[in-house]
mmCIF file of C-alpha atoms in Angstrom:
data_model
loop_
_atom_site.group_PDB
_atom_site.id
_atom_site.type_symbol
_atom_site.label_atom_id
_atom_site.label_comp_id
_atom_site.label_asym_id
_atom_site.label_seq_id
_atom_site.Cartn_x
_atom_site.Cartn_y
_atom_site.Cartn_z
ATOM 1 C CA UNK H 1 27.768 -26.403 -13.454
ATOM 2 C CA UNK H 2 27.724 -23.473 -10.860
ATOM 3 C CA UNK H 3 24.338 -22.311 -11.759
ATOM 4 C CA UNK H 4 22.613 -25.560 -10.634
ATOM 5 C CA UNK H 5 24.911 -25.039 -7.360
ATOM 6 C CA UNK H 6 24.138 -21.614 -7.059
ATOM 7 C CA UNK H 7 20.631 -22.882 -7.140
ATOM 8 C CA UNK H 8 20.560 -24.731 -4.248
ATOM 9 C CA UNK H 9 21.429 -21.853 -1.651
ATOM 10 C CA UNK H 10 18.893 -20.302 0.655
ATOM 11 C CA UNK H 11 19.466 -16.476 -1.110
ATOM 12 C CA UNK H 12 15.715 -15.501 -2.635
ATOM 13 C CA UNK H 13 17.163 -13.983 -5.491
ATOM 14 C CA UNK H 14 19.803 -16.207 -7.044
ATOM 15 C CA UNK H 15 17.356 -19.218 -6.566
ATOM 16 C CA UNK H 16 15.014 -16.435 -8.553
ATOM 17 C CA UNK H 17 17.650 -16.420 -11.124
ATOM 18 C CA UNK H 18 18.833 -19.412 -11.334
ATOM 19 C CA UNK H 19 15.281 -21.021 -12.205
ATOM 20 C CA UNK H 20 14.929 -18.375 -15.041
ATOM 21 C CA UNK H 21 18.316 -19.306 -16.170
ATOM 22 C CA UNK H 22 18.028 -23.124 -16.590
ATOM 23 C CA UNK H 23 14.536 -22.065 -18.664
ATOM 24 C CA UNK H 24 16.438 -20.006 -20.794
ATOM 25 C CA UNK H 25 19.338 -21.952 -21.432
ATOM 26 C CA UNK H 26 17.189 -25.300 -21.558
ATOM 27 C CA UNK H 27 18.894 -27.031 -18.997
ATOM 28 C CA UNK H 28 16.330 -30.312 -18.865
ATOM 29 C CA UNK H 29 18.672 -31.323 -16.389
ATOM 30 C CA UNK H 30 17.024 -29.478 -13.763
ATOM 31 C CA UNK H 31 13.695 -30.347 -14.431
ATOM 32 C CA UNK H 32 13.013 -31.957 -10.582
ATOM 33 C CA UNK H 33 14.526 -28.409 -9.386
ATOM 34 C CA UNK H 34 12.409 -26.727 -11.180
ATOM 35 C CA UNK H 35 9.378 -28.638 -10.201
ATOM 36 C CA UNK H 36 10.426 -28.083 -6.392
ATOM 37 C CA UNK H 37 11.173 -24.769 -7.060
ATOM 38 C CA UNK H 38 7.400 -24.347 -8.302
ATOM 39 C CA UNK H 39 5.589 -25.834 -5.554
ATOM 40 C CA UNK H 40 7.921 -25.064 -1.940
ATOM 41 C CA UNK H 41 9.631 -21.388 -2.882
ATOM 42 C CA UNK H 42 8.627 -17.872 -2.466
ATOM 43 C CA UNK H 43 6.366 -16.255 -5.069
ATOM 44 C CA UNK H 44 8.750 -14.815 -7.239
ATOM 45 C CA UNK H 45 10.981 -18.172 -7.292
ATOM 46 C CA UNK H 46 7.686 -20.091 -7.980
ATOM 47 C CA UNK H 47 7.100 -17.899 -10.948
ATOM 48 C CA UNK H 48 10.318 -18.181 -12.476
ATOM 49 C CA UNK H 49 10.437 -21.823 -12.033
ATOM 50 C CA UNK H 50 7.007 -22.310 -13.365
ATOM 51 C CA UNK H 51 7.744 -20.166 -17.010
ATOM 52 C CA UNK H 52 10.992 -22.341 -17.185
ATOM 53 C CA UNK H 53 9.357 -25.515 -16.930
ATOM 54 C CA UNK H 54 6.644 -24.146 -19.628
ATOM 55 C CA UNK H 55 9.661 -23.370 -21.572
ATOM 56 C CA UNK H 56 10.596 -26.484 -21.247
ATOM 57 C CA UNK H 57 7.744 -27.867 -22.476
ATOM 58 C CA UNK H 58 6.014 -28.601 -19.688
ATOM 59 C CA UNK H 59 2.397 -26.875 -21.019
ATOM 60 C CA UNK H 60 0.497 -28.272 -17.580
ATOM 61 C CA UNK H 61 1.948 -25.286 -15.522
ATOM 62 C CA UNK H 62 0.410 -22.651 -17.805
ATOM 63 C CA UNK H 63 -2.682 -23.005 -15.204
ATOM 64 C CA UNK H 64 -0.965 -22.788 -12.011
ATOM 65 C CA UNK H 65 0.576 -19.481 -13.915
ATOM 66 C CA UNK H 66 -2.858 -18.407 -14.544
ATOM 67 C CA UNK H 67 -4.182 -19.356 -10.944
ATOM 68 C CA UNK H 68 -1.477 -17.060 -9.286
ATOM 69 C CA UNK H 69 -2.347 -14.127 -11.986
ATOM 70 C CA UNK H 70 -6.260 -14.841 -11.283
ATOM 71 C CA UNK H 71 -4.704 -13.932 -7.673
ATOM 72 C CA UNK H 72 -3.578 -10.567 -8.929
ATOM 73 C CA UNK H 73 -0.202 -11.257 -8.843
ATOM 74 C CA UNK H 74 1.365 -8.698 -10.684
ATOM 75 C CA UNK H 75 4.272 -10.939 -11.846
ATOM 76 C CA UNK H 76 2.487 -14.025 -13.029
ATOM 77 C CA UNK H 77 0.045 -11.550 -15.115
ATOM 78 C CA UNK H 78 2.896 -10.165 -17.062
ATOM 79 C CA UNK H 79 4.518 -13.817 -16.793
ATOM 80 C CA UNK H 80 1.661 -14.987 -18.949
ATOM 81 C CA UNK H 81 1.551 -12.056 -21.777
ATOM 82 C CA UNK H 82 4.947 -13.776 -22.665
ATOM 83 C CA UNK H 83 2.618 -17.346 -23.375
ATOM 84 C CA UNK H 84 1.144 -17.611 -26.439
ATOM 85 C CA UNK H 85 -3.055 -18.355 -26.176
ATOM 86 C CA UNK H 86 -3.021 -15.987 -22.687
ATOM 87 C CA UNK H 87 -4.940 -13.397 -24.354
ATOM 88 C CA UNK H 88 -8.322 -14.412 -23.327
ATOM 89 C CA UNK H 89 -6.779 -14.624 -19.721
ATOM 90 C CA UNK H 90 -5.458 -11.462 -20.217
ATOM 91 C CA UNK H 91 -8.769 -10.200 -20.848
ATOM 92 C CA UNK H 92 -10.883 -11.345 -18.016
ATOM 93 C CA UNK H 93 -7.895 -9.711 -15.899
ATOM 94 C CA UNK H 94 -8.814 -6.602 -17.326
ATOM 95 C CA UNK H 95 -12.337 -6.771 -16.231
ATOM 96 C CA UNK H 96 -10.776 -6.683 -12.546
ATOM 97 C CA UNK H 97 -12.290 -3.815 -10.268
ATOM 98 C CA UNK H 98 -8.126 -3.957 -8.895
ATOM 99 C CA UNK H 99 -6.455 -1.406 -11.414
ATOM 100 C CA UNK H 100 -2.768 -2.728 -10.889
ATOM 101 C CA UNK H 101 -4.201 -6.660 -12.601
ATOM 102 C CA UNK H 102 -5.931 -4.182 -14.734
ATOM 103 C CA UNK H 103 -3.129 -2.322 -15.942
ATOM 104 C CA UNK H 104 -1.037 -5.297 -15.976
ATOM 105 C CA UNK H 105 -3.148 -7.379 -17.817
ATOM 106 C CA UNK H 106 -3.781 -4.154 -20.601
ATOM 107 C CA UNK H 107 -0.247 -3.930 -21.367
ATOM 108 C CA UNK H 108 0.173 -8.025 -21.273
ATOM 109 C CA UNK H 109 -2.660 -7.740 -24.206
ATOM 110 C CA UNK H 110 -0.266 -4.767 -25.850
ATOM 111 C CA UNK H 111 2.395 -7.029 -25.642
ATOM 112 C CA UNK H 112 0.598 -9.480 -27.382
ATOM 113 C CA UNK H 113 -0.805 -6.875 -30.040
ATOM 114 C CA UNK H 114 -4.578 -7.870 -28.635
ATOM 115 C CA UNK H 115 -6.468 -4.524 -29.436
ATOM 116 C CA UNK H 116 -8.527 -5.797 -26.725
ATOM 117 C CA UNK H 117 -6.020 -3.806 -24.436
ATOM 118 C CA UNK H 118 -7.070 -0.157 -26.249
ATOM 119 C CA UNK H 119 -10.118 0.923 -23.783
ATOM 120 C CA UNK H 120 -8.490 0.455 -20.671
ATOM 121 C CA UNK H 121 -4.745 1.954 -21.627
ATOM 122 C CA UNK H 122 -6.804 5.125 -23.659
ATOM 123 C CA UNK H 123 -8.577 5.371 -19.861
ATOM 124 C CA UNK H 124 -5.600 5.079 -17.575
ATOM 125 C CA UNK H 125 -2.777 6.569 -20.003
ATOM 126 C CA UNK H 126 -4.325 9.468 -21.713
ATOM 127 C CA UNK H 127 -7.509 10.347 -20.363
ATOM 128 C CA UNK H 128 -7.360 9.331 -17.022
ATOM 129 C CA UNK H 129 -7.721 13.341 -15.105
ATOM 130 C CA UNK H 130 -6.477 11.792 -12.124
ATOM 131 C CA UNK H 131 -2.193 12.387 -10.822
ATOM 132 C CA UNK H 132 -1.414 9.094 -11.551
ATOM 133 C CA UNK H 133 1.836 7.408 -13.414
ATOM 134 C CA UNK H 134 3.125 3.824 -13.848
ATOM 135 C CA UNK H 135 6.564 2.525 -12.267
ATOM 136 C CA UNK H 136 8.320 -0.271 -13.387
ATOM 137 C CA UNK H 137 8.495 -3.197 -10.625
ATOM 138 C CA UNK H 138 11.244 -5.393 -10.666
ATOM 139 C CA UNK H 139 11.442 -9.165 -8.696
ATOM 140 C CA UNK H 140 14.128 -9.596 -6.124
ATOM 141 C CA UNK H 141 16.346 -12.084 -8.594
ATOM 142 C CA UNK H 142 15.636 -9.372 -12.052
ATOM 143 C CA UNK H 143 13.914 -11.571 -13.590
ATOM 144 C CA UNK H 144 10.449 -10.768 -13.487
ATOM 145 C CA UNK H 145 9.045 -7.260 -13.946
ATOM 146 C CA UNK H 146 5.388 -5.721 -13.485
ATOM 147 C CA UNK H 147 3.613 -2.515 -13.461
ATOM 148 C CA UNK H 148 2.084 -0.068 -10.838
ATOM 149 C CA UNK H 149 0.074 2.918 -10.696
ATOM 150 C CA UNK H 150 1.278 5.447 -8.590
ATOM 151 C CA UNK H 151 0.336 8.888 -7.153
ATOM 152 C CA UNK H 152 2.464 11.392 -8.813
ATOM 153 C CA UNK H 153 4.227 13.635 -6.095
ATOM 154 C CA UNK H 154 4.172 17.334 -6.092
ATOM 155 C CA UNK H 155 5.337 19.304 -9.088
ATOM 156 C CA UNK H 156 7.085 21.895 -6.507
ATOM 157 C CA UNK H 157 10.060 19.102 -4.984
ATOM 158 C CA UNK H 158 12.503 18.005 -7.217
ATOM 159 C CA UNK H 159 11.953 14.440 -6.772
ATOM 160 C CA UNK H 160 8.205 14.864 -8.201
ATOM 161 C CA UNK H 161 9.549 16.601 -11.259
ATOM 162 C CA UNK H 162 11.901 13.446 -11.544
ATOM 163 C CA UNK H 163 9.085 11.200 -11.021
ATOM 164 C CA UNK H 164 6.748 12.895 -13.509
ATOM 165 C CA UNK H 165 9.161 12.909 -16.401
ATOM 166 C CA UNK H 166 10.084 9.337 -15.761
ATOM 167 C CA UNK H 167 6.112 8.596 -15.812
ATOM 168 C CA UNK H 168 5.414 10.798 -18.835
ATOM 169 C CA UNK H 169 8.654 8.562 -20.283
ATOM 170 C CA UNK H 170 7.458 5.241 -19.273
ATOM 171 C CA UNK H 171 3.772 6.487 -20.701
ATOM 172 C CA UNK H 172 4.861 7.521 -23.671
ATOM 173 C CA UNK H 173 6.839 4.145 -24.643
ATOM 174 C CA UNK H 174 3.236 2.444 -24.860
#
């Protein structure tokens, strides 16, 4: 089909796409892609690859998902709160002294309804004093999203009165 040709161009993104694709649409066919795709590609290709081929049922590449997270790669933590059994990951991440894996890994564990998550969002999304917000990342392909604390900007310009009420939005959803 076009997807597995569309796979084997040199553009970041549809290779991105095209390994989260043949994950969800269980296209076993592209197994020894996939397994390229995991091990030669970009990060965010690597990722996508590797959640297909645990989709796939390929359980063995849970740990090189939990190796890149362990990494704080923002995109493999929130890769794994969509694993079942990641929660004790999860929570070591949290322990982190870098906030974005702790953030990340606190809403992974919300995700997976872990009340384990509950200190560290209370600190960072309600009592935290400090002008911070969280922005939504998104990977080059779309398939992969993360987290990131940001400095709020002024109140005064009209961009940092955008930027607080899509903070204050994004807060409130969690």
């Amino acid at each position: 089909p076009l997807i597995r040709l569309k796979a084997s161009q040199r553009n970041v993104a549809e290779m991105e796409a095209c390994a989260f694709a043949f994950g969800v649409m269980q296209d076993t066919h592209s197994i020894h892609r996939l397994e390229s795709f995991s091990t030669k590609s970009p990060m965010n290709v690597r990722i996508a690859a590797l959640q297909s081929l645990v989709k796939l049922g390929d359980e063995s590449k849970i740990q090189d998902l939990e190796i890149l997270a362990l990494s704080h790669n923002l995109f493999a933590i929130q890769a794994l709160a969509q694993l079942k059994g990641s929660n004790d990951i999860l929570f070591e991440l949290i322990k982190s002294s870098n906030l974005q894996t702790q953030i990340n890994a606190a809403i992974g564990l919300l995700q997976r309804r872990d009340p384990r998550c509950l200190p560290v969002l209370e600190k960072f999304l309600l009592s935290d004093e400090r002008e911070i917000g969280l922005k939504i990342l998104r990977s080059v392909g779309g398939s992969q999203k993360a987290f990131k604390m940001i400095s709020l900007p002024s109140k005064e310009t009209e961009e940092g009165k955008n930027q607080r009420a899509l903070c204050r939005h994004l807060k409130e959803q969690f």
